[in-house]
Amino acid sequence: MPQDIVVPAGAYKLRKQFRHEETVRRKKDIPWSKKILNLEKHQLFGRTAWAWFRIVAFYMVLYIIIACILLFWILILIYAIINGDEPKWKKEFPGLSIIPRKLSTFNYYSDILDEVYPIADQIDDFLNKLKGYKDDIDFVKCNEDKLWGYHAKTPCFFVKLNYIIGFEARTYDNVSDIPNSAPDELKEHFKKHEGDTEGKIWLTCNNKDWEKPTFTYYPTPYYDTDTGLRGVDRIIAVQLKDMPIDDYMGIVCKVWAKNIPIDTQVSGHGQAVFKINMKVKKISVTSTTKKP
């Protein structure tokens, strides 16, 4: 048998061929119009109707399962955990708010109406939103100048006892019940309203630095728990008289009930602290003499 002789035809390069390389090359050579819609193979964007059906069905089932799980936990939260008639997280006791103010300190000129009007408007806006408020009945003695006393140098501020769902106050009904830390003013409230001291959350205000001004409470120096403490029943107006001029006064108002603790470090927790400075515009008068 003759021996086969391999004669080299020249230099050549061995190229590695990958699986499906020819198929990929053919797909690249397909025109773009057939990549979108290929009527010969019944494909849309390279997939048949059956392939598209499987993809759509898979994601529909997936999202339906996710929606069912989400709905299940929402129903658990609504009907088993959260009570629709009251908030999930409740405060233990109500706080105090002072109106009008946005800061802990405010000052104004009593004889400059442009400074008095914004304060009076803030009070009017607040009271008009209260349930049961009647401007011709409630707090009228505080508003004799129609500017809540800020022009007449007898300003009124309002102490609001915030409403807490489910809170039931345990009140001081007798003088012997009040704590030793209570001011003498609280004892005076008891004497003044002797015989009608049950079910009352008492309010006292004092000036930390001065003996004046005097504090007058409208309509009463207490919140009556028998009213339900809604709307205007949560508001007490406090009028300041004999105000010092151009001097900051630190005012502290406290509510007194057995289950409303007073935190002296935090304003609003059993007490409200703020400063007020009433100023009067000084008018310089220069005397002129006529020359003869």
PDB file of C-alpha atoms in Angstrom:
ATOM      1  CA  MET A   1       0.000   0.000   0.000  1.00  0.00           C
ATOM      2  CA  PRO A   2       1.527   3.252  -1.017  1.00  0.00           C
ATOM      3  CA  GLN A   3       2.439   5.638   1.791  1.00  0.00           C
ATOM      4  CA  ASP A   4       0.352   8.822   1.977  1.00  0.00           C
ATOM      5  CA  ILE A   5       2.440  11.875   1.775  1.00  0.00           C
ATOM      6  CA  VAL A   6       1.150  15.101   3.302  1.00  0.00           C
ATOM      7  CA  VAL A   7       2.443  18.045   1.460  1.00  0.00           C
ATOM      8  CA  PRO A   8       2.009  21.336   3.356  1.00  0.00           C
ATOM      9  CA  ALA A   9       0.148  23.858   1.285  1.00  0.00           C
ATOM     10  CA  GLY A  10       1.358  26.812   3.344  1.00  0.00           C
ATOM     11  CA  ALA A  11       0.928  28.441   6.723  1.00  0.00           C
ATOM     12  CA  TYR A  12      -2.510  28.214   8.276  1.00  0.00           C
ATOM     13  CA  LYS A  13      -4.150  29.187  11.606  1.00  0.00           C
ATOM     14  CA  LEU A  14      -6.346  26.902  13.653  1.00  0.00           C
ATOM     15  CA  ARG A  15      -9.373  28.846  14.930  1.00  0.00           C
ATOM     16  CA  LYS A  16     -11.426  27.580  17.816  1.00  0.00           C
ATOM     17  CA  GLN A  17     -15.065  27.268  16.956  1.00  0.00           C
ATOM     18  CA  PHE A  18     -17.649  27.844  19.731  1.00  0.00           C
ATOM     19  CA  ARG A  19     -20.923  26.046  20.116  1.00  0.00           C
ATOM     20  CA  HIS A  20     -23.849  27.672  18.291  1.00  0.00           C
ATOM     21  CA  GLU A  21     -21.492  30.169  16.698  1.00  0.00           C
ATOM     22  CA  GLU A  22     -23.023  29.623  13.304  1.00  0.00           C
ATOM     23  CA  THR A  23     -26.535  30.094  14.707  1.00  0.00           C
ATOM     24  CA  VAL A  24     -25.526  33.363  16.364  1.00  0.00           C
ATOM     25  CA  ARG A  25     -23.896  34.545  13.143  1.00  0.00           C
ATOM     26  CA  ARG A  26     -27.029  33.770  11.180  1.00  0.00           C
ATOM     27  CA  LYS A  27     -29.163  35.700  13.663  1.00  0.00           C
ATOM     28  CA  LYS A  28     -26.906  38.725  13.326  1.00  0.00           C
ATOM     29  CA  ASP A  29     -27.281  38.592   9.603  1.00  0.00           C
ATOM     30  CA  ILE A  30     -31.089  38.731   9.827  1.00  0.00           C
ATOM     31  CA  PRO A  31     -32.428  42.163   8.779  1.00  0.00           C
ATOM     32  CA  TRP A  32     -33.880  44.324  11.594  1.00  0.00           C
ATOM     33  CA  SER A  33     -37.390  44.143  10.142  1.00  0.00           C
ATOM     34  CA  LYS A  34     -37.486  40.377  10.647  1.00  0.00           C
ATOM     35  CA  LYS A  35     -36.104  40.739  14.160  1.00  0.00           C
ATOM     36  CA  ILE A  36     -39.287  42.616  15.049  1.00  0.00           C
ATOM     37  CA  LEU A  37     -41.788  40.584  13.061  1.00  0.00           C
ATOM     38  CA  ASN A  38     -40.838  37.349  11.361  1.00  0.00           C
ATOM     39  CA  LEU A  39     -43.861  36.021   9.499  1.00  0.00           C
ATOM     40  CA  GLU A  40     -42.029  32.939   8.278  1.00  0.00           C
ATOM     41  CA  LYS A  41     -41.353  31.666  11.810  1.00  0.00           C
ATOM     42  CA  HIS A  42     -44.382  33.416  13.369  1.00  0.00           C
ATOM     43  CA  GLN A  43     -42.230  35.364  15.820  1.00  0.00           C
ATOM     44  CA  LEU A  44     -42.572  38.768  17.406  1.00  0.00           C
ATOM     45  CA  PHE A  45     -39.311  40.192  18.739  1.00  0.00           C
ATOM     46  CA  GLY A  46     -37.779  36.767  18.379  1.00  0.00           C
ATOM     47  CA  ARG A  47     -40.456  34.897  20.340  1.00  0.00           C
ATOM     48  CA  THR A  48     -43.417  32.843  19.255  1.00  0.00           C
ATOM     49  CA  ALA A  49     -46.938  33.333  20.546  1.00  0.00           C
ATOM     50  CA  TRP A  50     -46.567  30.373  22.880  1.00  0.00           C
ATOM     51  CA  ALA A  51     -43.320  31.793  24.340  1.00  0.00           C
ATOM     52  CA  TRP A  52     -44.959  35.172  24.949  1.00  0.00           C
ATOM     53  CA  PHE A  53     -47.931  33.468  26.595  1.00  0.00           C
ATOM     54  CA  ARG A  54     -45.683  31.609  29.033  1.00  0.00           C
ATOM     55  CA  ILE A  55     -43.777  34.768  29.991  1.00  0.00           C
ATOM     56  CA  VAL A  56     -46.948  36.830  30.519  1.00  0.00           C
ATOM     57  CA  ALA A  57     -48.640  34.024  32.464  1.00  0.00           C
ATOM     58  CA  PHE A  58     -45.600  33.589  34.710  1.00  0.00           C
ATOM     59  CA  TYR A  59     -45.440  37.260  35.713  1.00  0.00           C
ATOM     60  CA  MET A  60     -49.200  37.501  36.131  1.00  0.00           C
ATOM     61  CA  VAL A  61     -49.175  34.587  38.552  1.00  0.00           C
ATOM     62  CA  LEU A  62     -46.138  36.056  40.355  1.00  0.00           C
ATOM     63  CA  TYR A  63     -47.741  39.477  40.867  1.00  0.00           C
ATOM     64  CA  ILE A  64     -51.073  37.961  41.915  1.00  0.00           C
ATOM     65  CA  ILE A  65     -49.283  35.955  44.620  1.00  0.00           C
ATOM     66  CA  ILE A  66     -47.429  39.095  45.817  1.00  0.00           C
ATOM     67  CA  ALA A  67     -50.695  41.077  45.878  1.00  0.00           C
ATOM     68  CA  CYS A  68     -52.434  38.344  47.873  1.00  0.00           C
ATOM     69  CA  ILE A  69     -49.626  38.277  50.455  1.00  0.00           C
ATOM     70  CA  LEU A  70     -49.721  42.068  50.755  1.00  0.00           C
ATOM     71  CA  LEU A  71     -53.502  42.103  51.071  1.00  0.00           C
ATOM     72  CA  PHE A  72     -53.358  39.413  53.743  1.00  0.00           C
ATOM     73  CA  TRP A  73     -51.034  41.498  55.967  1.00  0.00           C
ATOM     74  CA  ILE A  74     -53.042  44.677  55.390  1.00  0.00           C
ATOM     75  CA  LEU A  75     -56.203  42.907  56.567  1.00  0.00           C
ATOM     76  CA  ILE A  76     -54.352  41.584  59.602  1.00  0.00           C
ATOM     77  CA  LEU A  77     -53.193  45.117  60.490  1.00  0.00           C
ATOM     78  CA  ILE A  78     -56.626  46.674  59.976  1.00  0.00           C
ATOM     79  CA  TYR A  79     -58.862  44.147  61.688  1.00  0.00           C
ATOM     80  CA  ALA A  80     -56.620  42.347  64.158  1.00  0.00           C
ATOM     81  CA  ILE A  81     -54.045  44.922  65.322  1.00  0.00           C
ATOM     82  CA  ILE A  82     -55.230  48.484  64.645  1.00  0.00           C
ATOM     83  CA  ASN A  83     -58.372  49.765  66.315  1.00  0.00           C
ATOM     84  CA  GLY A  84     -60.119  52.113  63.917  1.00  0.00           C
ATOM     85  CA  ASP A  85     -61.683  54.165  66.704  1.00  0.00           C
ATOM     86  CA  GLU A  86     -58.416  55.229  68.298  1.00  0.00           C
ATOM     87  CA  PRO A  87     -54.771  55.695  67.334  1.00  0.00           C
ATOM     88  CA  LYS A  88     -52.285  52.864  67.572  1.00  0.00           C
ATOM     89  CA  TRP A  89     -49.832  54.783  69.744  1.00  0.00           C
ATOM     90  CA  LYS A  90     -51.456  56.936  72.409  1.00  0.00           C
ATOM     91  CA  LYS A  91     -49.898  59.424  74.795  1.00  0.00           C
ATOM     92  CA  GLU A  92     -50.329  58.781  78.469  1.00  0.00           C
ATOM     93  CA  PHE A  93     -51.411  62.322  79.331  1.00  0.00           C
ATOM     94  CA  PRO A  94     -52.333  65.532  77.488  1.00  0.00           C
ATOM     95  CA  GLY A  95     -49.866  68.311  76.827  1.00  0.00           C
ATOM     96  CA  LEU A  96     -50.260  72.075  76.929  1.00  0.00           C
ATOM     97  CA  SER A  97     -50.107  74.636  74.142  1.00  0.00           C
ATOM     98  CA  ILE A  98     -49.980  78.429  74.266  1.00  0.00           C
ATOM     99  CA  ILE A  99     -51.760  80.652  71.757  1.00  0.00           C
ATOM    100  CA  PRO A 100     -50.625  82.950  70.226  1.00  0.00           C
ATOM    101  CA  ARG A 101     -47.039  81.989  69.698  1.00  0.00           C
ATOM    102  CA  LYS A 102     -44.772  80.049  67.382  1.00  0.00           C
ATOM    103  CA  LEU A 103     -41.664  80.505  69.484  1.00  0.00           C
ATOM    104  CA  SER A 104     -40.971  80.396  73.198  1.00  0.00           C
ATOM    105  CA  THR A 105     -40.437  84.170  73.209  1.00  0.00           C
ATOM    106  CA  PHE A 106     -42.333  86.971  71.524  1.00  0.00           C
ATOM    107  CA  ASN A 107     -42.405  90.722  71.894  1.00  0.00           C
ATOM    108  CA  TYR A 108     -44.477  93.477  70.374  1.00  0.00           C
ATOM    109  CA  TYR A 109     -45.212  97.194  70.494  1.00  0.00           C
ATOM    110  CA  SER A 110     -48.657  97.753  71.978  1.00  0.00           C
ATOM    111  CA  ASP A 111     -49.087 101.106  70.226  1.00  0.00           C
ATOM    112  CA  ILE A 112     -48.047  99.908  66.748  1.00  0.00           C
ATOM    113  CA  LEU A 113     -51.102  98.335  65.169  1.00  0.00           C
ATOM    114  CA  ASP A 114     -49.083  96.662  62.423  1.00  0.00           C
ATOM    115  CA  GLU A 115     -47.523  94.499  65.142  1.00  0.00           C
ATOM    116  CA  VAL A 116     -50.754  93.973  67.085  1.00  0.00           C
ATOM    117  CA  TYR A 117     -52.934  92.924  64.128  1.00  0.00           C
ATOM    118  CA  PRO A 118     -50.990  89.706  63.272  1.00  0.00           C
ATOM    119  CA  ILE A 119     -51.233  88.550  66.896  1.00  0.00           C
ATOM    120  CA  ALA A 120     -54.980  89.233  67.050  1.00  0.00           C
ATOM    121  CA  ASP A 121     -55.510  87.534  63.671  1.00  0.00           C
ATOM    122  CA  GLN A 122     -53.692  84.426  64.871  1.00  0.00           C
ATOM    123  CA  ILE A 123     -55.960  84.236  67.915  1.00  0.00           C
ATOM    124  CA  ASP A 124     -59.089  84.778  65.805  1.00  0.00           C
ATOM    125  CA  ASP A 125     -58.074  82.045  63.352  1.00  0.00           C
ATOM    126  CA  PHE A 126     -57.442  79.633  66.194  1.00  0.00           C
ATOM    127  CA  LEU A 127     -60.715  80.288  68.029  1.00  0.00           C
ATOM    128  CA  ASN A 128     -62.867  80.237  64.894  1.00  0.00           C
ATOM    129  CA  LYS A 129     -61.740  76.666  64.231  1.00  0.00           C
ATOM    130  CA  LEU A 130     -62.850  75.473  67.665  1.00  0.00           C
ATOM    131  CA  LYS A 131     -66.041  73.486  67.953  1.00  0.00           C
ATOM    132  CA  GLY A 132     -68.676  75.343  69.949  1.00  0.00           C
ATOM    133  CA  TYR A 133     -66.909  78.711  69.932  1.00  0.00           C
ATOM    134  CA  LYS A 134     -69.164  81.782  69.909  1.00  0.00           C
ATOM    135  CA  ASP A 135     -67.384  85.095  69.539  1.00  0.00           C
ATOM    136  CA  ASP A 136     -70.176  87.062  71.229  1.00  0.00           C
ATOM    137  CA  ILE A 137     -70.187  84.848  74.353  1.00  0.00           C
ATOM    138  CA  ASP A 138     -66.800  83.209  74.915  1.00  0.00           C
ATOM    139  CA  PHE A 139     -63.873  85.244  76.247  1.00  0.00           C
ATOM    140  CA  VAL A 140     -65.568  88.609  75.560  1.00  0.00           C
ATOM    141  CA  LYS A 141     -63.903  90.240  78.587  1.00  0.00           C
ATOM    142  CA  CYS A 142     -60.551  89.476  77.022  1.00  0.00           C
ATOM    143  CA  ASN A 143     -61.483  91.215  73.798  1.00  0.00           C
ATOM    144  CA  GLU A 144     -62.904  94.555  74.827  1.00  0.00           C
ATOM    145  CA  ASP A 145     -60.551  96.403  72.485  1.00  0.00           C
ATOM    146  CA  LYS A 146     -61.284  93.879  69.692  1.00  0.00           C
ATOM    147  CA  LEU A 147     -57.569  93.094  69.623  1.00  0.00           C
ATOM    148  CA  TRP A 148     -57.478  90.689  72.565  1.00  0.00           C
ATOM    149  CA  GLY A 149     -56.007  93.348  74.846  1.00  0.00           C
ATOM    150  CA  TYR A 150     -52.714  93.667  73.010  1.00  0.00           C
ATOM    151  CA  HIS A 151     -53.429  97.291  72.139  1.00  0.00           C
ATOM    152  CA  ALA A 152     -54.946  98.129  75.542  1.00  0.00           C
ATOM    153  CA  LYS A 153     -51.875  96.763  77.403  1.00  0.00           C
ATOM    154  CA  THR A 154     -53.939  93.936  78.921  1.00  0.00           C
ATOM    155  CA  PRO A 155     -52.953  91.073  76.600  1.00  0.00           C
ATOM    156  CA  CYS A 156     -54.686  87.709  76.701  1.00  0.00           C
ATOM    157  CA  PHE A 157     -53.120  84.394  75.867  1.00  0.00           C
ATOM    158  CA  PHE A 158     -54.854  81.035  75.663  1.00  0.00           C
ATOM    159  CA  VAL A 159     -53.831  77.768  77.291  1.00  0.00           C
ATOM    160  CA  LYS A 160     -55.032  74.718  75.393  1.00  0.00           C
ATOM    161  CA  LEU A 161     -55.211  71.293  77.013  1.00  0.00           C
ATOM    162  CA  ASN A 162     -54.606  68.853  74.190  1.00  0.00           C
ATOM    163  CA  TYR A 163     -57.165  66.105  73.676  1.00  0.00           C
ATOM    164  CA  ILE A 164     -56.053  62.520  74.273  1.00  0.00           C
ATOM    165  CA  ILE A 165     -58.366  59.642  73.302  1.00  0.00           C
ATOM    166  CA  GLY A 166     -59.176  57.456  76.271  1.00  0.00           C
ATOM    167  CA  PHE A 167     -57.556  59.729  78.833  1.00  0.00           C
ATOM    168  CA  GLU A 168     -59.449  59.998  82.112  1.00  0.00           C
ATOM    169  CA  ALA A 169     -58.101  62.573  84.521  1.00  0.00           C
ATOM    170  CA  ARG A 170     -57.732  61.773  88.209  1.00  0.00           C
ATOM    171  CA  THR A 171     -58.360  65.176  89.719  1.00  0.00           C
ATOM    172  CA  TYR A 172     -57.569  66.896  92.984  1.00  0.00           C
ATOM    173  CA  ASP A 173     -60.991  67.298  94.567  1.00  0.00           C
ATOM    174  CA  ASN A 174     -59.926  68.574  98.014  1.00  0.00           C
ATOM    175  CA  VAL A 175     -57.339  71.041  99.286  1.00  0.00           C
ATOM    176  CA  SER A 176     -55.787  68.260 101.353  1.00  0.00           C
ATOM    177  CA  ASP A 177     -55.093  66.282  98.161  1.00  0.00           C
ATOM    178  CA  ILE A 178     -52.919  68.850  96.412  1.00  0.00           C
ATOM    179  CA  PRO A 179     -49.134  68.293  96.542  1.00  0.00           C
ATOM    180  CA  ASN A 180     -46.812  70.418  98.624  1.00  0.00           C
ATOM    181  CA  SER A 181     -45.168  71.778  95.478  1.00  0.00           C
ATOM    182  CA  ALA A 182     -48.413  73.432  94.382  1.00  0.00           C
ATOM    183  CA  PRO A 183     -48.432  77.253  94.501  1.00  0.00           C
ATOM    184  CA  ASP A 184     -50.634  79.235  96.861  1.00  0.00           C
ATOM    185  CA  GLU A 185     -52.724  80.276  93.883  1.00  0.00           C
ATOM    186  CA  LEU A 186     -54.067  76.736  93.589  1.00  0.00           C
ATOM    187  CA  LYS A 187     -55.290  76.865  97.180  1.00  0.00           C
ATOM    188  CA  GLU A 188     -56.967  80.181  96.392  1.00  0.00           C
ATOM    189  CA  HIS A 189     -58.754  78.524  93.456  1.00  0.00           C
ATOM    190  CA  PHE A 190     -60.142  75.899  95.818  1.00  0.00           C
ATOM    191  CA  LYS A 191     -61.366  78.532  98.258  1.00  0.00           C
ATOM    192  CA  LYS A 192     -62.966  80.602  95.527  1.00  0.00           C
ATOM    193  CA  HIS A 193     -64.783  77.596  94.046  1.00  0.00           C
ATOM    194  CA  GLU A 194     -65.532  75.835  97.305  1.00  0.00           C
ATOM    195  CA  GLY A 195     -68.321  73.278  96.894  1.00  0.00           C
ATOM    196  CA  ASP A 196     -67.614  72.829  93.183  1.00  0.00           C
ATOM    197  CA  THR A 197     -64.103  71.382  93.081  1.00  0.00           C
ATOM    198  CA  GLU A 198     -64.726  67.824  91.881  1.00  0.00           C
ATOM    199  CA  GLY A 199     -63.733  66.709  88.393  1.00  0.00           C
ATOM    200  CA  LYS A 200     -61.609  69.785  87.690  1.00  0.00           C
ATOM    201  CA  ILE A 201     -58.169  70.017  86.106  1.00  0.00           C
ATOM    202  CA  TRP A 202     -56.822  73.218  87.633  1.00  0.00           C
ATOM    203  CA  LEU A 203     -54.631  75.807  85.921  1.00  0.00           C
ATOM    204  CA  THR A 204     -52.177  78.157  87.596  1.00  0.00           C
ATOM    205  CA  CYS A 205     -49.922  80.760  85.985  1.00  0.00           C
ATOM    206  CA  ASN A 206     -47.198  82.858  87.520  1.00  0.00           C
ATOM    207  CA  ASN A 207     -44.362  85.140  86.581  1.00  0.00           C
ATOM    208  CA  LYS A 208     -40.945  83.751  87.401  1.00  0.00           C
ATOM    209  CA  ASP A 209     -39.228  87.118  87.795  1.00  0.00           C
ATOM    210  CA  TRP A 210     -41.823  89.668  88.912  1.00  0.00           C
ATOM    211  CA  GLU A 211     -44.689  89.946  91.360  1.00  0.00           C
ATOM    212  CA  LYS A 212     -46.683  91.504  88.567  1.00  0.00           C
ATOM    213  CA  PRO A 213     -48.624  91.159  86.373  1.00  0.00           C
ATOM    214  CA  THR A 214     -51.858  89.824  87.785  1.00  0.00           C
ATOM    215  CA  PHE A 215     -53.503  86.851  86.089  1.00  0.00           C
ATOM    216  CA  THR A 216     -57.237  86.652  85.420  1.00  0.00           C
ATOM    217  CA  TYR A 217     -58.779  83.459  84.044  1.00  0.00           C
ATOM    218  CA  TYR A 218     -61.747  83.262  81.677  1.00  0.00           C
ATOM    219  CA  PRO A 219     -64.179  81.661  82.032  1.00  0.00           C
ATOM    220  CA  THR A 220     -62.707  79.707  84.989  1.00  0.00           C
ATOM    221  CA  PRO A 221     -59.250  78.615  86.192  1.00  0.00           C
ATOM    222  CA  TYR A 222     -60.026  74.957  85.514  1.00  0.00           C
ATOM    223  CA  TYR A 223     -60.951  72.478  82.792  1.00  0.00           C
ATOM    224  CA  ASP A 224     -64.178  70.694  83.633  1.00  0.00           C
ATOM    225  CA  THR A 225     -63.835  66.995  82.845  1.00  0.00           C
ATOM    226  CA  ASP A 226     -67.635  66.600  82.848  1.00  0.00           C
ATOM    227  CA  THR A 227     -67.781  68.481  79.532  1.00  0.00           C
ATOM    228  CA  GLY A 228     -65.715  65.832  77.748  1.00  0.00           C
ATOM    229  CA  LEU A 229     -62.930  68.362  77.078  1.00  0.00           C
ATOM    230  CA  ARG A 230     -63.747  68.926  73.432  1.00  0.00           C
ATOM    231  CA  GLY A 231     -63.538  72.106  71.393  1.00  0.00           C
ATOM    232  CA  VAL A 232     -63.764  75.328  73.364  1.00  0.00           C
ATOM    233  CA  ASP A 233     -63.963  73.384  76.653  1.00  0.00           C
ATOM    234  CA  ARG A 234     -60.217  72.690  76.354  1.00  0.00           C
ATOM    235  CA  ILE A 235     -59.356  76.414  76.301  1.00  0.00           C
ATOM    236  CA  ILE A 236     -58.752  78.862  79.147  1.00  0.00           C
ATOM    237  CA  ALA A 237     -58.025  82.523  78.443  1.00  0.00           C
ATOM    238  CA  VAL A 238     -55.538  84.216  80.764  1.00  0.00           C
ATOM    239  CA  GLN A 239     -55.466  88.017  80.884  1.00  0.00           C
ATOM    240  CA  LEU A 240     -52.385  89.922  82.047  1.00  0.00           C
ATOM    241  CA  LYS A 241     -52.837  93.200  83.882  1.00  0.00           C
ATOM    242  CA  ASP A 242     -50.289  95.714  85.229  1.00  0.00           C
ATOM    243  CA  MET A 243     -47.737  94.619  82.665  1.00  0.00           C
ATOM    244  CA  PRO A 244     -44.214  96.036  82.978  1.00  0.00           C
ATOM    245  CA  ILE A 245     -43.023  97.969  79.943  1.00  0.00           C
ATOM    246  CA  ASP A 246     -40.099  96.814  77.822  1.00  0.00           C
ATOM    247  CA  ASP A 247     -39.030  93.955  80.043  1.00  0.00           C
ATOM    248  CA  TYR A 248     -39.124  90.242  79.314  1.00  0.00           C
ATOM    249  CA  MET A 249     -41.347  88.259  81.644  1.00  0.00           C
ATOM    250  CA  GLY A 250     -41.010  84.522  82.038  1.00  0.00           C
ATOM    251  CA  ILE A 251     -44.481  83.024  82.465  1.00  0.00           C
ATOM    252  CA  VAL A 252     -45.097  79.460  83.613  1.00  0.00           C
ATOM    253  CA  CYS A 253     -48.536  77.852  83.417  1.00  0.00           C
ATOM    254  CA  LYS A 254     -49.176  74.451  85.002  1.00  0.00           C
ATOM    255  CA  VAL A 255     -52.107  72.062  85.050  1.00  0.00           C
ATOM    256  CA  TRP A 256     -52.859  70.080  88.163  1.00  0.00           C
ATOM    257  CA  ALA A 257     -54.173  66.522  88.053  1.00  0.00           C
ATOM    258  CA  LYS A 258     -52.919  63.358  89.705  1.00  0.00           C
ATOM    259  CA  ASN A 259     -52.116  61.600  86.428  1.00  0.00           C
ATOM    260  CA  ILE A 260     -50.635  64.597  84.574  1.00  0.00           C
ATOM    261  CA  PRO A 261     -46.974  64.780  85.641  1.00  0.00           C
ATOM    262  CA  ILE A 262     -45.196  68.128  85.440  1.00  0.00           C
ATOM    263  CA  ASP A 263     -41.842  67.972  83.682  1.00  0.00           C
ATOM    264  CA  THR A 264     -39.918  71.122  84.541  1.00  0.00           C
ATOM    265  CA  GLN A 265     -37.376  70.372  81.806  1.00  0.00           C
ATOM    266  CA  VAL A 266     -39.813  70.100  78.896  1.00  0.00           C
ATOM    267  CA  SER A 267     -42.372  72.751  78.025  1.00  0.00           C
ATOM    268  CA  GLY A 268     -45.742  71.219  77.193  1.00  0.00           C
ATOM    269  CA  HIS A 269     -45.484  68.285  79.621  1.00  0.00           C
ATOM    270  CA  GLY A 270     -47.731  69.415  82.431  1.00  0.00           C
ATOM    271  CA  GLN A 271     -46.561  72.983  82.056  1.00  0.00           C
ATOM    272  CA  ALA A 272     -46.052  75.632  79.392  1.00  0.00           C
ATOM    273  CA  VAL A 273     -43.226  78.147  79.573  1.00  0.00           C
ATOM    274  CA  PHE A 274     -42.819  81.255  77.439  1.00  0.00           C
ATOM    275  CA  LYS A 275     -41.629  84.853  77.608  1.00  0.00           C
ATOM    276  CA  ILE A 276     -43.462  88.010  76.629  1.00  0.00           C
ATOM    277  CA  ASN A 277     -42.190  91.542  76.248  1.00  0.00           C
ATOM    278  CA  MET A 278     -44.619  94.428  75.787  1.00  0.00           C
ATOM    279  CA  LYS A 279     -42.947  97.555  74.468  1.00  0.00           C
ATOM    280  CA  VAL A 280     -44.146 101.089  73.867  1.00  0.00           C
ATOM    281  CA  LYS A 281     -42.778 103.196  71.085  1.00  0.00           C
ATOM    282  CA  LYS A 282     -40.853 106.122  72.450  1.00  0.00           C
ATOM    283  CA  ILE A 283     -41.599 109.421  70.760  1.00  0.00           C
ATOM    284  CA  SER A 284     -38.930 112.031  71.083  1.00  0.00           C
ATOM    285  CA  VAL A 285     -40.298 115.532  71.493  1.00  0.00           C
ATOM    286  CA  THR A 286     -38.068 118.437  70.465  1.00  0.00           C
ATOM    287  CA  SER A 287     -38.979 121.928  71.529  1.00  0.00           C
ATOM    288  CA  THR A 288     -38.677 124.711  68.988  1.00  0.00           C
ATOM    289  CA  THR A 289     -38.467 128.437  69.747  1.00  0.00           C
ATOM    290  CA  LYS A 290     -39.361 131.157  67.343  1.00  0.00           C
ATOM    291  CA  LYS A 291     -36.744 133.694  66.651  1.00  0.00           C
ATOM    292  CA  PRO A 292     -37.821 137.302  67.185  1.00  0.00           C
TER     293      PRO A 292
END
